[in-house]
XYZ file of C-alpha atoms in Angstrom:
709
model
C 22.974 26.416 -25.202
C 21.459 28.364 -22.395
C 18.842 27.590 -19.503
C 15.256 27.968 -20.316
C 12.257 29.149 -18.023
C 8.717 28.711 -18.878
C 5.651 29.893 -16.816
C 1.885 29.695 -17.078
C 0.241 32.338 -14.984
C -3.441 31.347 -14.304
C -6.203 31.888 -11.897
C -6.301 30.155 -8.469
C -5.349 26.227 -9.174
C -7.197 23.348 -7.300
C -4.987 23.111 -4.235
C -5.317 19.257 -3.770
C -4.011 18.841 -7.357
C -1.320 21.597 -7.722
C 1.747 19.572 -6.489
C 0.695 16.907 -9.173
C 0.068 19.537 -11.833
C 3.459 21.218 -11.374
C 5.470 18.136 -11.481
C 3.630 16.883 -14.504
C 3.817 20.203 -16.455
C 7.575 20.282 -15.635
C 8.458 16.654 -16.446
C 6.460 16.713 -19.616
C 8.070 19.949 -21.106
C 11.407 18.482 -20.198
C 10.617 15.295 -21.910
C 9.111 16.995 -25.059
C 12.109 19.148 -25.485
C 14.230 15.942 -25.339
C 12.123 14.336 -28.003
C 12.974 17.379 -30.219
C 16.714 17.007 -29.362
C 16.791 20.319 -27.792
C 18.141 18.983 -24.275
C 20.006 15.787 -23.492
C 17.759 13.370 -21.638
C 20.107 10.604 -21.396
C 21.020 10.860 -17.616
C 17.355 11.043 -16.543
C 15.341 13.658 -14.882
C 16.438 15.188 -11.696
C 16.342 18.548 -9.887
C 19.972 19.399 -11.475
C 18.369 19.468 -15.007
C 14.864 20.303 -14.458
C 12.890 22.162 -11.724
C 9.164 22.364 -11.262
C 7.608 25.447 -9.801
C 4.085 25.563 -8.616
C 2.064 28.089 -6.556
C -1.492 28.872 -6.190
C -1.528 31.125 -9.585
C 1.359 29.717 -11.651
C 2.852 26.430 -13.101
C 6.529 26.779 -14.238
C 9.625 24.903 -15.264
C 13.241 25.617 -15.357
C 15.399 23.662 -17.898
C 19.149 23.599 -17.892
C 21.134 23.607 -21.101
C 18.825 23.926 -23.773
C 19.622 24.531 -27.434
C 18.608 27.271 -29.569
C 18.574 24.803 -32.388
C 18.893 20.977 -32.133
C 21.838 19.370 -33.562
C 21.352 18.008 -37.230
C 21.290 14.272 -37.166
C 21.655 11.354 -39.894
C 18.466 9.639 -40.567
C 18.264 6.126 -42.364
C 14.688 5.349 -43.575
C 13.854 1.875 -44.925
C 11.981 2.249 -48.363
C 10.995 -1.215 -49.356
C 12.595 -4.611 -50.494
C 15.172 -4.452 -53.324
C 13.011 -6.921 -55.263
C 10.129 -4.378 -55.164
C 12.149 -1.137 -55.491
C 14.398 -2.279 -58.389
C 13.634 -4.106 -61.776
C 15.546 -6.835 -63.322
C 17.805 -4.121 -65.092
C 18.569 -2.495 -61.647
C 16.246 0.399 -62.390
C 13.970 2.182 -60.216
C 10.236 0.873 -60.080
C 7.303 3.292 -59.971
C 6.833 2.283 -56.558
C 10.238 3.364 -55.423
C 9.918 6.679 -57.436
C 6.793 7.381 -55.661
C 8.247 6.582 -52.020
C 11.097 8.882 -52.686
C 8.760 11.692 -53.710
C 6.993 11.384 -50.467
C 10.210 12.056 -48.733
C 10.954 14.892 -50.862
C 13.512 13.182 -53.054
C 13.506 12.439 -56.893
C 15.076 9.644 -59.201
C 18.408 11.159 -58.821
C 18.564 9.837 -55.251
C 18.258 6.298 -56.533
C 22.177 5.710 -57.035
C 22.774 6.643 -53.612
C 20.361 4.520 -51.699
C 22.010 2.024 -49.425
C 21.309 -1.819 -49.716
C 21.279 -3.745 -46.475
C 20.050 -7.174 -45.129
C 16.430 -6.869 -43.640
C 15.388 -10.166 -42.071
C 15.512 -12.901 -44.907
C 15.550 -10.179 -47.866
C 17.414 -7.211 -48.710
C 16.070 -3.698 -48.383
C 16.749 -0.150 -49.739
C 17.276 2.633 -47.255
C 17.359 6.292 -47.977
C 19.875 8.099 -45.939
C 19.533 11.900 -45.181
C 20.362 14.681 -42.781
C 17.540 16.009 -40.558
C 17.757 19.468 -39.716
C 17.253 20.198 -36.215
C 14.314 22.016 -34.628
C 14.798 25.598 -33.555
C 13.839 26.213 -29.916
C 10.690 28.246 -30.922
C 9.306 25.383 -32.888
C 10.292 22.671 -30.434
C 9.081 24.459 -27.320
C 5.787 25.220 -29.235
C 5.118 21.520 -29.686
C 6.489 20.652 -26.156
C 4.116 23.216 -24.620
C 1.097 22.021 -26.690
C 1.845 18.496 -25.760
C 2.474 19.040 -21.935
C -0.732 21.016 -21.559
C -2.832 18.394 -23.471
C -1.290 15.701 -20.983
C -1.606 17.436 -17.545
C -3.616 15.371 -15.115
C -6.261 17.998 -14.900
C -9.088 17.094 -12.435
C -11.846 18.925 -14.183
C -11.261 21.090 -17.280
C -12.904 24.494 -17.651
C -13.955 26.213 -20.923
C -13.396 29.866 -21.224
C -13.549 32.655 -23.870
C -10.533 34.512 -24.965
C -10.711 38.374 -24.658
C -8.113 39.319 -27.148
C -5.317 37.543 -29.412
C -7.738 35.507 -31.359
C -10.147 35.593 -34.321
C -13.340 36.075 -32.440
C -12.576 37.789 -29.256
C -15.320 36.989 -26.839
C -16.253 34.047 -28.790
C -13.124 31.836 -29.348
C -12.719 29.519 -26.292
C -9.993 27.361 -24.936
C -10.058 24.673 -22.140
C -7.716 24.307 -19.413
C -7.648 23.771 -15.456
C -8.331 27.375 -14.800
C -8.259 30.597 -17.085
C -4.873 31.494 -18.095
C -3.684 35.282 -18.070
C 0.171 35.178 -18.897
C 2.921 33.219 -20.628
C 6.504 33.678 -19.809
C 9.384 31.943 -21.799
C 12.838 32.828 -21.483
C 16.121 31.249 -23.044
C 18.633 32.810 -21.053
C 17.811 36.558 -21.182
C 15.935 36.202 -24.627
C 12.096 35.742 -25.077
C 11.124 32.583 -26.941
C 8.413 33.335 -29.499
C 5.743 30.808 -28.493
C 2.127 30.796 -27.913
C -0.255 28.774 -25.595
C -4.046 28.986 -24.568
C -4.372 32.084 -26.581
C -1.351 33.918 -25.051
C 1.979 35.080 -26.410
C 5.090 34.587 -24.557
C 6.949 37.698 -22.726
C 9.337 38.242 -20.005
C 6.905 39.257 -17.297
C 4.513 37.769 -14.755
C 2.492 38.836 -11.571
C 3.426 38.544 -8.163
C 1.477 38.307 -4.883
C -1.965 39.950 -5.203
C -1.249 42.422 -2.167
C 2.201 42.429 -1.317
C 4.180 42.445 -4.544
C 6.573 45.340 -4.771
C 5.835 45.986 -8.570
C 3.360 44.907 -10.980
C 3.988 43.301 -13.554
C 7.201 41.683 -12.183
C 9.896 41.517 -15.020
C 12.018 38.614 -15.006
C 15.423 39.582 -16.645
C 16.979 35.925 -16.958
C 15.709 32.458 -16.782
C 18.127 31.629 -13.796
C 16.732 34.747 -11.726
C 12.993 33.725 -11.878
C 12.693 32.420 -8.320
C 14.649 35.174 -6.792
C 13.065 37.766 -8.821
C 9.547 36.616 -7.933
C 10.447 36.485 -4.229
C 12.132 39.800 -4.057
C 9.728 41.818 -6.361
C 6.737 39.697 -6.504
C 6.618 38.427 -2.653
C 6.039 34.844 -3.937
C 7.961 31.711 -3.089
C 7.475 29.981 -6.366
C 8.969 26.572 -5.473
C 6.358 24.257 -3.893
C 8.880 22.376 -1.793
C 10.804 25.412 -0.580
C 7.288 26.951 0.297
C 6.243 23.838 2.087
C 9.573 23.716 4.067
C 9.017 27.428 5.231
C 5.564 26.566 6.533
C 6.983 23.575 8.520
C 9.744 25.760 9.889
C 7.287 28.525 10.869
C 4.850 25.985 12.393
C 7.580 24.562 14.394
C 8.770 27.995 15.798
C 5.139 29.234 16.558
C 4.673 25.949 18.697
C 7.967 26.879 20.619
C 6.560 30.429 20.980
C 3.446 28.794 22.589
C 5.388 26.502 24.917
C 4.267 23.588 26.853
C 5.972 21.058 24.577
C 3.371 21.983 22.066
C 3.588 20.499 18.502
C 1.310 21.162 15.489
C -0.578 18.167 14.276
C 1.244 16.009 11.547
C -0.681 15.765 8.352
C 1.130 15.718 5.013
C -2.065 15.904 3.137
C -3.036 19.191 5.075
C 0.518 20.436 4.617
C 0.316 20.178 0.979
C -3.020 21.557 0.746
C -2.010 24.695 2.542
C 1.258 25.078 0.569
C -0.949 25.221 -2.512
C -3.141 27.858 -0.992
C -0.473 30.534 -0.056
C 2.121 32.287 -2.113
C 4.188 33.506 0.914
C 3.190 32.009 4.043
C 2.874 33.676 7.576
C 1.949 31.508 10.465
C -0.052 33.020 13.170
C -0.965 31.751 16.677
C -4.841 31.855 17.401
C -7.027 30.396 20.175
C -10.587 29.255 20.907
C -12.514 28.984 24.294
C -11.369 26.171 26.599
C -14.930 25.039 27.126
C -14.869 23.469 23.548
C -12.097 21.052 24.864
C -15.122 18.898 26.452
C -15.922 17.734 22.918
C -13.785 14.742 21.670
C -10.717 16.129 20.355
C -10.901 14.152 17.143
C -14.116 16.163 16.205
C -12.463 19.388 17.042
C -9.179 18.492 15.085
C -11.131 17.280 12.011
C -13.444 20.233 11.917
C -10.230 22.610 12.126
C -8.470 20.647 9.662
C -11.207 19.780 7.102
C -13.219 22.993 7.070
C -10.649 25.816 8.121
C -7.220 24.378 7.036
C -5.947 25.072 10.512
C -3.089 23.181 12.424
C -4.160 22.352 15.945
C -1.764 22.277 18.586
C -1.199 18.943 20.839
C 0.645 19.148 24.047
C 3.352 17.010 25.240
C 1.006 14.307 25.969
C -0.808 14.307 22.470
C -3.963 16.090 24.034
C -5.407 18.961 21.927
C -4.718 22.367 23.293
C -7.141 25.684 22.993
C -4.336 27.073 20.770
C -4.104 26.507 16.916
C -2.022 27.722 14.062
C -3.139 29.623 10.842
C -1.027 29.751 7.820
C -1.974 33.245 6.500
C -1.139 34.463 2.827
C -0.533 37.919 4.045
C 1.994 39.677 6.409
C 0.461 42.854 7.868
C 2.277 45.004 10.184
C -0.529 44.484 12.905
C -1.661 40.737 12.527
C -4.475 41.241 15.270
C -7.233 41.735 12.842
C -6.285 38.477 10.844
C -6.175 36.484 14.192
C -9.394 37.923 15.309
C -11.045 36.996 12.217
C -9.813 33.351 12.222
C -10.772 32.940 15.870
C -14.262 34.102 14.812
C -14.630 31.971 11.938
C -13.672 28.828 13.738
C -16.006 29.402 16.837
C -19.172 28.377 14.945
C -17.594 25.338 13.638
C -16.503 24.306 17.158
C -20.022 25.294 18.571
C -21.451 22.986 15.873
C -19.491 20.221 17.030
C -20.328 20.627 20.641
C -23.919 21.055 19.754
C -23.843 17.660 17.669
C -21.869 15.990 20.664
C -24.363 17.058 23.274
C -27.478 16.277 21.171
C -26.089 12.680 20.334
C -25.384 11.841 24.132
C -29.275 12.417 24.823
C -29.978 8.925 23.167
C -28.131 5.769 23.997
C -26.548 3.602 21.114
C -28.772 0.741 22.203
C -31.737 2.911 21.442
C -30.518 3.599 18.028
C -30.174 -0.020 16.858
C -33.799 -0.294 15.525
C -33.075 2.738 13.368
C -30.529 0.753 11.304
C -33.551 -0.834 9.643
C -34.228 2.282 7.980
C -30.700 2.833 6.532
C -30.080 1.071 3.170
C -26.832 -0.776 2.984
C -27.192 -2.068 -0.526
C -30.273 -2.879 -2.497
C -29.384 -6.565 -2.875
C -28.225 -7.022 0.477
C -30.631 -5.097 2.819
C -30.435 -2.651 5.405
C -27.553 -1.879 7.951
C -29.819 -3.799 10.362
C -29.529 -6.836 8.180
C -25.920 -6.269 7.930
C -25.521 -5.930 11.551
C -27.628 -9.189 12.055
C -24.929 -10.891 9.787
C -22.080 -9.660 11.362
C -23.312 -10.467 14.731
C -23.844 -14.324 13.525
C -20.279 -14.400 11.866
C -18.499 -12.896 14.930
C -20.419 -15.205 17.290
C -18.980 -18.158 15.360
C -15.626 -16.710 15.333
C -15.465 -16.105 19.007
C -16.784 -19.580 19.734
C -13.788 -20.983 17.886
C -11.292 -18.658 19.657
C -12.580 -18.341 23.053
C -16.358 -18.959 24.096
C -15.744 -16.296 26.911
C -15.457 -13.631 24.171
C -19.030 -14.241 23.084
C -21.043 -12.038 24.982
C -18.842 -8.871 24.509
C -18.572 -9.801 20.857
C -22.299 -9.824 20.527
C -22.855 -6.557 22.254
C -19.993 -4.767 20.348
C -21.605 -6.174 17.044
C -24.961 -5.035 17.802
C -23.628 -1.542 18.645
C -20.917 -1.092 16.036
C -22.846 0.701 13.260
C -25.324 2.767 15.466
C -23.055 5.763 15.356
C -23.759 6.161 11.730
C -27.323 7.464 12.908
C -25.566 10.111 15.083
C -25.505 13.883 14.090
C -21.782 13.987 14.542
C -21.106 11.095 12.014
C -23.573 12.586 9.765
C -21.525 15.854 9.554
C -18.165 14.091 9.764
C -18.414 10.529 8.269
C -14.605 10.211 8.797
C -15.417 9.822 12.684
C -17.416 6.546 12.417
C -16.360 4.135 14.995
C -14.481 6.836 16.911
C -17.696 8.465 18.051
C -19.019 5.025 18.566
C -16.409 4.470 21.173
C -17.136 7.813 23.107
C -20.852 7.262 22.911
C -20.475 3.736 24.267
C -18.164 4.727 27.200
C -21.045 7.367 27.743
C -23.515 4.460 28.119
C -21.275 2.726 30.638
C -20.205 -0.049 28.082
C -17.076 -1.933 29.196
C -13.860 -0.357 27.544
C -13.097 -3.688 25.669
C -16.707 -3.207 23.875
C -16.099 0.497 23.381
C -12.810 0.080 21.834
C -13.860 -2.843 19.575
C -16.818 -0.523 18.191
C -13.851 2.039 17.150
C -11.424 -0.770 16.058
C -13.614 -3.033 13.870
C -12.810 -0.635 10.935
C -9.215 -1.315 11.352
C -6.985 -1.639 9.447
C -8.232 1.350 7.629
C -5.291 1.709 5.242
C -1.762 0.166 4.631
C 0.307 0.328 7.714
C -2.664 1.024 9.921
C -2.687 -0.580 13.398
C -4.797 -3.472 14.355
C -7.618 -3.582 16.779
C -6.289 -3.421 20.231
C -8.170 -6.130 21.849
C -9.541 -9.759 21.131
C -13.108 -8.461 20.960
C -12.123 -6.010 18.310
C -10.285 -8.524 16.432
C -13.266 -10.948 16.075
C -15.560 -8.033 15.273
C -13.184 -6.639 12.657
C -12.654 -10.083 11.203
C -16.474 -10.591 10.989
C -17.158 -7.152 9.552
C -14.563 -7.613 6.791
C -15.632 -11.227 5.922
C -19.395 -10.093 5.840
C -18.329 -7.309 3.192
C -16.208 -9.619 1.104
C -18.668 -12.469 1.137
C -21.559 -10.169 0.346
C -19.874 -8.239 -2.520
C -18.380 -11.138 -4.049
C -21.705 -13.095 -3.637
C -23.680 -10.628 -5.678
C -20.826 -9.901 -8.203
C -19.564 -6.607 -7.134
C -16.029 -7.554 -7.744
C -13.051 -4.824 -7.960
C -11.992 -4.317 -11.526
C -8.715 -2.784 -12.706
C -8.096 0.262 -10.334
C -11.720 0.543 -9.436
C -12.597 -0.905 -5.879
C -15.471 1.146 -4.664
C -16.209 -0.940 -1.741
C -12.466 -1.427 -0.883
C -12.520 -5.138 -0.931
C -8.855 -5.477 -1.586
C -8.222 -3.567 1.596
C -10.756 -5.877 3.383
C -8.976 -8.764 2.259
C -5.423 -7.452 3.264
C -6.983 -6.605 6.644
C -8.135 -10.157 7.048
C -4.740 -11.543 6.106
C -3.026 -9.151 8.449
C -4.965 -10.107 11.532
C -4.813 -13.762 10.902
C -1.057 -13.603 10.397
C 0.137 -10.948 12.928
C -2.206 -12.135 15.777
C -1.264 -15.669 15.050
C -4.922 -16.875 14.806
C -5.723 -20.579 14.777
C -8.571 -20.073 12.176
C -8.663 -21.591 8.761
C -9.445 -19.316 5.725
C -11.999 -21.645 3.981
C -13.881 -22.235 7.310
C -14.110 -18.346 7.918
C -15.479 -17.649 4.434
C -17.774 -20.663 4.270
C -19.055 -19.947 7.728
C -20.136 -16.545 6.812
C -22.149 -17.583 3.795
C -25.197 -19.153 5.720
C -25.833 -15.650 7.346
C -26.906 -14.334 4.048
C -29.856 -16.944 3.788
C -29.438 -17.454 0.111
C -28.665 -14.025 -1.159
C -25.357 -14.658 -2.454
C -24.315 -17.123 -5.195
C -22.706 -20.588 -4.241
C -19.308 -20.231 -5.801
C -18.564 -17.190 -3.796
C -16.182 -19.371 -1.385
C -13.763 -20.526 -4.083
C -13.718 -17.006 -5.703
C -13.069 -15.338 -2.526
C -10.304 -17.712 -1.355
C -8.496 -17.131 -4.735
C -8.988 -13.360 -4.349
C -7.443 -13.650 -0.627
C -4.586 -15.571 -1.823
C -3.806 -13.238 -4.677
C -3.740 -10.393 -2.415
C -1.510 -12.256 0.025
C 0.889 -13.072 -2.692
C 1.199 -9.562 -3.526
C 1.748 -8.524 0.041
C 4.351 -10.962 0.539
C 6.281 -9.876 -2.597
C 6.248 -6.352 -1.357
C 7.601 -7.644 2.012
C 10.780 -8.810 0.111
C 9.877 -12.565 -0.534
C 10.864 -13.629 -3.998
C 8.014 -14.819 -6.443
C 9.307 -18.328 -6.445
C 9.314 -18.691 -2.656
C 5.674 -17.241 -2.599
C 4.423 -19.240 -5.242
C 5.780 -22.539 -3.609
C 4.119 -21.940 -0.338
C 0.742 -20.555 -1.639
C 0.697 -23.212 -4.334
C -0.542 -25.553 -1.396
C -3.030 -22.901 -0.309
C -2.387 -23.448 3.583
C -5.539 -22.616 5.276
C -3.916 -21.292 8.385
C -2.400 -17.993 7.144
C -0.528 -17.630 10.485
C 1.632 -20.375 9.279
C 2.667 -18.759 5.993
C 5.618 -16.733 7.223
C 7.113 -19.821 9.046
C 6.662 -21.786 5.742
C 8.514 -19.087 3.773
C 11.333 -18.700 6.041
C 11.520 -22.603 5.809
C 11.591 -22.528 2.092
C 14.392 -19.644 1.897
C 16.440 -21.816 4.200
C 16.131 -24.716 2.144
C 16.690 -23.230 -1.020
C 20.016 -22.214 0.235
C 21.003 -25.693 0.699
C 23.319 -27.232 -2.098
C 20.947 -30.144 -2.493
C 17.931 -27.783 -2.999
C 18.372 -27.215 -6.998
C 18.480 -31.028 -7.596
C 15.530 -32.062 -5.166
C 13.464 -29.119 -6.865
C 14.011 -30.335 -10.248
C 13.496 -33.886 -9.338
C 10.317 -32.656 -7.728
C 9.042 -31.036 -10.720
C 9.962 -34.110 -12.596
C 7.972 -36.347 -10.258
C 4.911 -33.664 -10.529
C 4.957 -33.940 -14.220
C 4.965 -37.852 -14.281
C 2.114 -37.906 -11.839
C 0.108 -35.470 -13.648
C 0.024 -37.745 -16.738
C -1.367 -40.753 -14.728
C -4.521 -41.529 -12.789
C -4.236 -41.221 -8.949
C -2.144 -43.908 -7.475
C -2.160 -45.376 -4.002
C 1.240 -44.316 -2.267
C 1.418 -47.961 -0.898
C 4.650 -49.691 -1.987
C 4.961 -53.429 -2.141
C 8.719 -54.386 -1.048
C 8.340 -57.463 -2.962
C 8.032 -55.634 -6.224
C 11.098 -53.540 -5.546
C 13.594 -55.099 -8.180
C 16.403 -52.466 -8.912
C 18.819 -51.591 -6.266
C 18.096 -47.863 -6.653
C 14.353 -48.116 -5.875
C 15.081 -50.039 -2.906
C 17.498 -47.651 -1.535
C 15.096 -44.920 -2.149
C 12.353 -46.476 -0.537
C 14.557 -47.354 2.535
C 15.526 -43.642 2.690
C 11.956 -42.538 2.602
C 11.180 -44.901 5.276
C 13.890 -43.797 7.476
C 13.633 -39.957 6.644
C 9.890 -39.516 5.935
C 8.631 -40.105 9.674
C 11.254 -37.618 11.021
C 10.241 -35.020 8.459
C 6.562 -35.688 9.142
C 7.066 -35.302 12.955
C 9.042 -32.139 12.658
C 6.275 -30.769 10.346
C 3.472 -31.728 12.737
C 5.460 -30.137 15.487
C 5.500 -26.824 13.520
C 9.150 -26.873 12.884
C 8.997 -26.383 9.112
C 12.438 -25.458 8.523
C 13.995 -28.576 10.147
C 11.364 -30.595 8.209
C 12.615 -29.417 4.990
C 16.271 -29.563 5.938
C 15.761 -33.370 6.670
C 14.718 -33.889 3.178
C 18.158 -33.119 1.875
C 19.369 -36.445 2.751
C 17.016 -37.764 -0.035
C 19.176 -36.271 -2.833
C 21.369 -39.082 -3.491
C 18.733 -41.682 -3.751
C 16.375 -39.712 -5.641
C 19.134 -38.905 -8.272
C 20.197 -42.674 -8.302
C 16.545 -43.619 -8.870
C 16.106 -41.367 -11.930
C 19.452 -42.417 -13.405
C 18.698 -46.160 -13.599
C 14.950 -46.879 -12.926
C 12.410 -47.092 -15.662
C 9.351 -45.618 -14.013
C 6.838 -46.652 -16.966
C 8.150 -50.205 -17.052
C 6.173 -52.745 -19.214
C 5.255 -54.956 -16.342
C 1.843 -53.235 -14.885
C 2.544 -54.246 -11.492
C 6.065 -52.758 -11.429
C 4.886 -49.778 -13.064
C 2.047 -49.114 -10.448
C 4.533 -49.847 -7.519
C 6.968 -47.344 -8.797
C 4.334 -44.705 -9.322
C 3.284 -45.372 -5.679
C 6.803 -44.748 -4.420
C 6.712 -41.529 -6.321
C 3.391 -40.593 -4.921
C 4.719 -41.307 -1.323
C 7.855 -39.366 -2.097
C 5.946 -36.397 -3.588
C 3.701 -36.224 -0.504
C 6.618 -36.250 1.831
C 8.494 -33.540 0.208
C 5.545 -31.226 -0.430
C 4.050 -30.877 2.935
C 5.602 -27.487 3.703
C 5.545 -26.097 0.064
C 5.470 -27.221 -3.492
C 9.149 -27.536 -3.860
C 8.844 -27.929 -7.791
C 8.147 -24.200 -7.820
C 11.926 -23.592 -6.764
C 13.191 -25.334 -10.038
C 14.866 -23.110 -12.352
C-alpha cells in the first residue's frame, strides 16, 4: 500500500473551467479506484485521502494508501430458482449447466451450490472468490472513466503524432491536446496509458522559469514540492489562489492610503487559472481617466485585462491597479510598462463612450426604443416601456399617489441607456449608466437611482432598490416580464430559464415581504395583464400565481421553515405576501403547544368530512343541538371564535392561533360521542354547519390540517 500520483500534462486549459476540471478529475479517479477495491472510500472524500491539483497546463491527483493489488473477495451470485435449476431427481438441468458455463464453471460445481430463500421461492447461489484487480488494470479503467466524465465545456479533437497505429491520422478528443502522463505508486511508475500517452515519472514546469526540463518526480509524495522547486509551478489551485491573495494585500499596503484590491471571487479564480507562479505588480494609469464613472473603468480592467483595480479607504477607484504576472523578472519595469500601455486604450475607449453618450439626453433616446426588438411576440422595447409605465402607475397609485410623477418619468427613461455606446460595449452596466446619464440630465436623484435600481435584486442576496420610486419601478418591470413570458408560453423548464423568470419571481417576493408592502399578489398580476392589449393568454394569472407560490415555498424552506409550516400557510394562498412571515411564526408557536397535535388531527378529520359533502352554510340552529358535546362545542366556539377573529383582524396571528388551543377539549369530546352523519337530515346539516364554522375559525391564519402527522 503506497500513495498514488497521477498527472495529465496538457496545453493551456480554459481558465473559467479549470477549478471544476481539477476537482472532477481528482474525485473521479478516487471513486473509480474505490470501485475496483484499490482504495478504501468508506470514510468519504476529503483532503486527507485525496488532493486535487490544477494549474494552467495540468490536472493531477494525489491519493493516499492505494493497494498494488486489490484484496480478493468472496462473491455470491444468484443463479436461478431451485425448481428451474434442478430436476425432480435433484440433477442439474441444462439451464443450470449453461449458466454455470457462463461464469467459468462446470457441472462439478453443482454439489457446492448454496440453496437460500429468495422471496417466496428458494434459489441457487454460486459462491466464488473474485481475484482483486492489479493497480495497473484498475487505474487504467479509472483513468478512462475519469476522462470520459470530466465536465468539459467544449471538446477538442486532435491527431496523435506517435504511439498509435496511424501517426498523424489517429485522433483523440479532450479539452485540450495532452502531451504527458505521469503515474507514480510511491516511487514506481504505473504502466497505464491515456489519450495516446504512456505513463512515466516526468512532467514539465514553467515555460520560462523552470530550473530543469523535464522535471523528474522521484516519488508520489514529492510531486508538489518538486514542481515548485524545479519547475517554478505552484500546482495546487487553492495554494496558488491563497498566494495571489497574499501578494495582492501586500501590494495594496505598499501603495498606501488604505487602498484595497477589489473583491471579486470569479476574477480571482480566473487569474489563478491563468498563472503557474504568481507575481503581483503595481501599475498606474493617468488620473484624467478617473472622470469616467468608476464602474466603467473597473469593468474594463477586470473583464478585458484581468487586472485588480485598487480602491481607496472610501471605496473610490484610484489610478493604481494590480497585475498578476506569470513571470518574475529581475527588472519588472518592462512588464509594468507593457501592462500600462495595454490598459490605456481600453480606458480611452471608455472615456470616449462616456463623452459621446452625454451629447444626447436620455429623453431624446426614448423614441429610439421603438427600433429595438424586445421579443417577436411582445414587440419592441418601446412597447415594453409603455407597458411597464402603465403597471408602475397603477402600483404607485395604490401605494402613494405622490409617487406617480417620478415613477412615470423613471419608467419612461429606464431602458434608454440600452441605446448608449457604453452599455452597447458593456451590457453589465445597464441601469448603472442610466443613473449617471440621468444625473447629467438634471433628473432628481430619486429618479436616477430608480433607473439603476429597477433591475434589482439581480441575484440571490442582492440589495433591494433604495427608494420607493425604485421599488415601484422594479416591481412593474418584473411583473411585466413575468406576465409577458408566461402569457406567450415561455416558461422555465428544468434548469433552463433564459429569461430569469425564477429570479424575477423571487425579486417580487422579496420586495413585497421585506418592504412590507400592502399589495395583493393577484391584484398585481391581474393588473398587469391589460397593458398587453390581448397579446397574452387568459390563464396567465392563475399559472403565474402558482409559479410565485412555488418559488416562495422553496425560498421559505431555504430560510429554515419546515415543509409542514410552509404548506400550512401557503395552502391558504395569502394574497399579501408581507403577512407570510408573521403567519409562519404564528404556526411555529402554535405547533409547540401541547394541544396542537390533537387540534391539527381534528382539523384534518373535519376537512375530510367536509370534502365529502356539498357546501354547507356555517349557520347553526341551537334548537337542533341535542348532544351535550355538540352544545358544549358550539358554546366554546361562540366564546372563542370572536376573540380569535379580533386578534386576527388586528394582525396578531400568534395570539389568534393560541386562543384556539382552548377548543381542544370540546372538539375531542364532540368526535367521541357525536355522530355527524345522523340519520335525521336536519341534525346532519346542523352538525355539518357547526363543523364548517369551526373549520373556518381554525383556518384563518393557516391550514392547520397540514400540521397533522
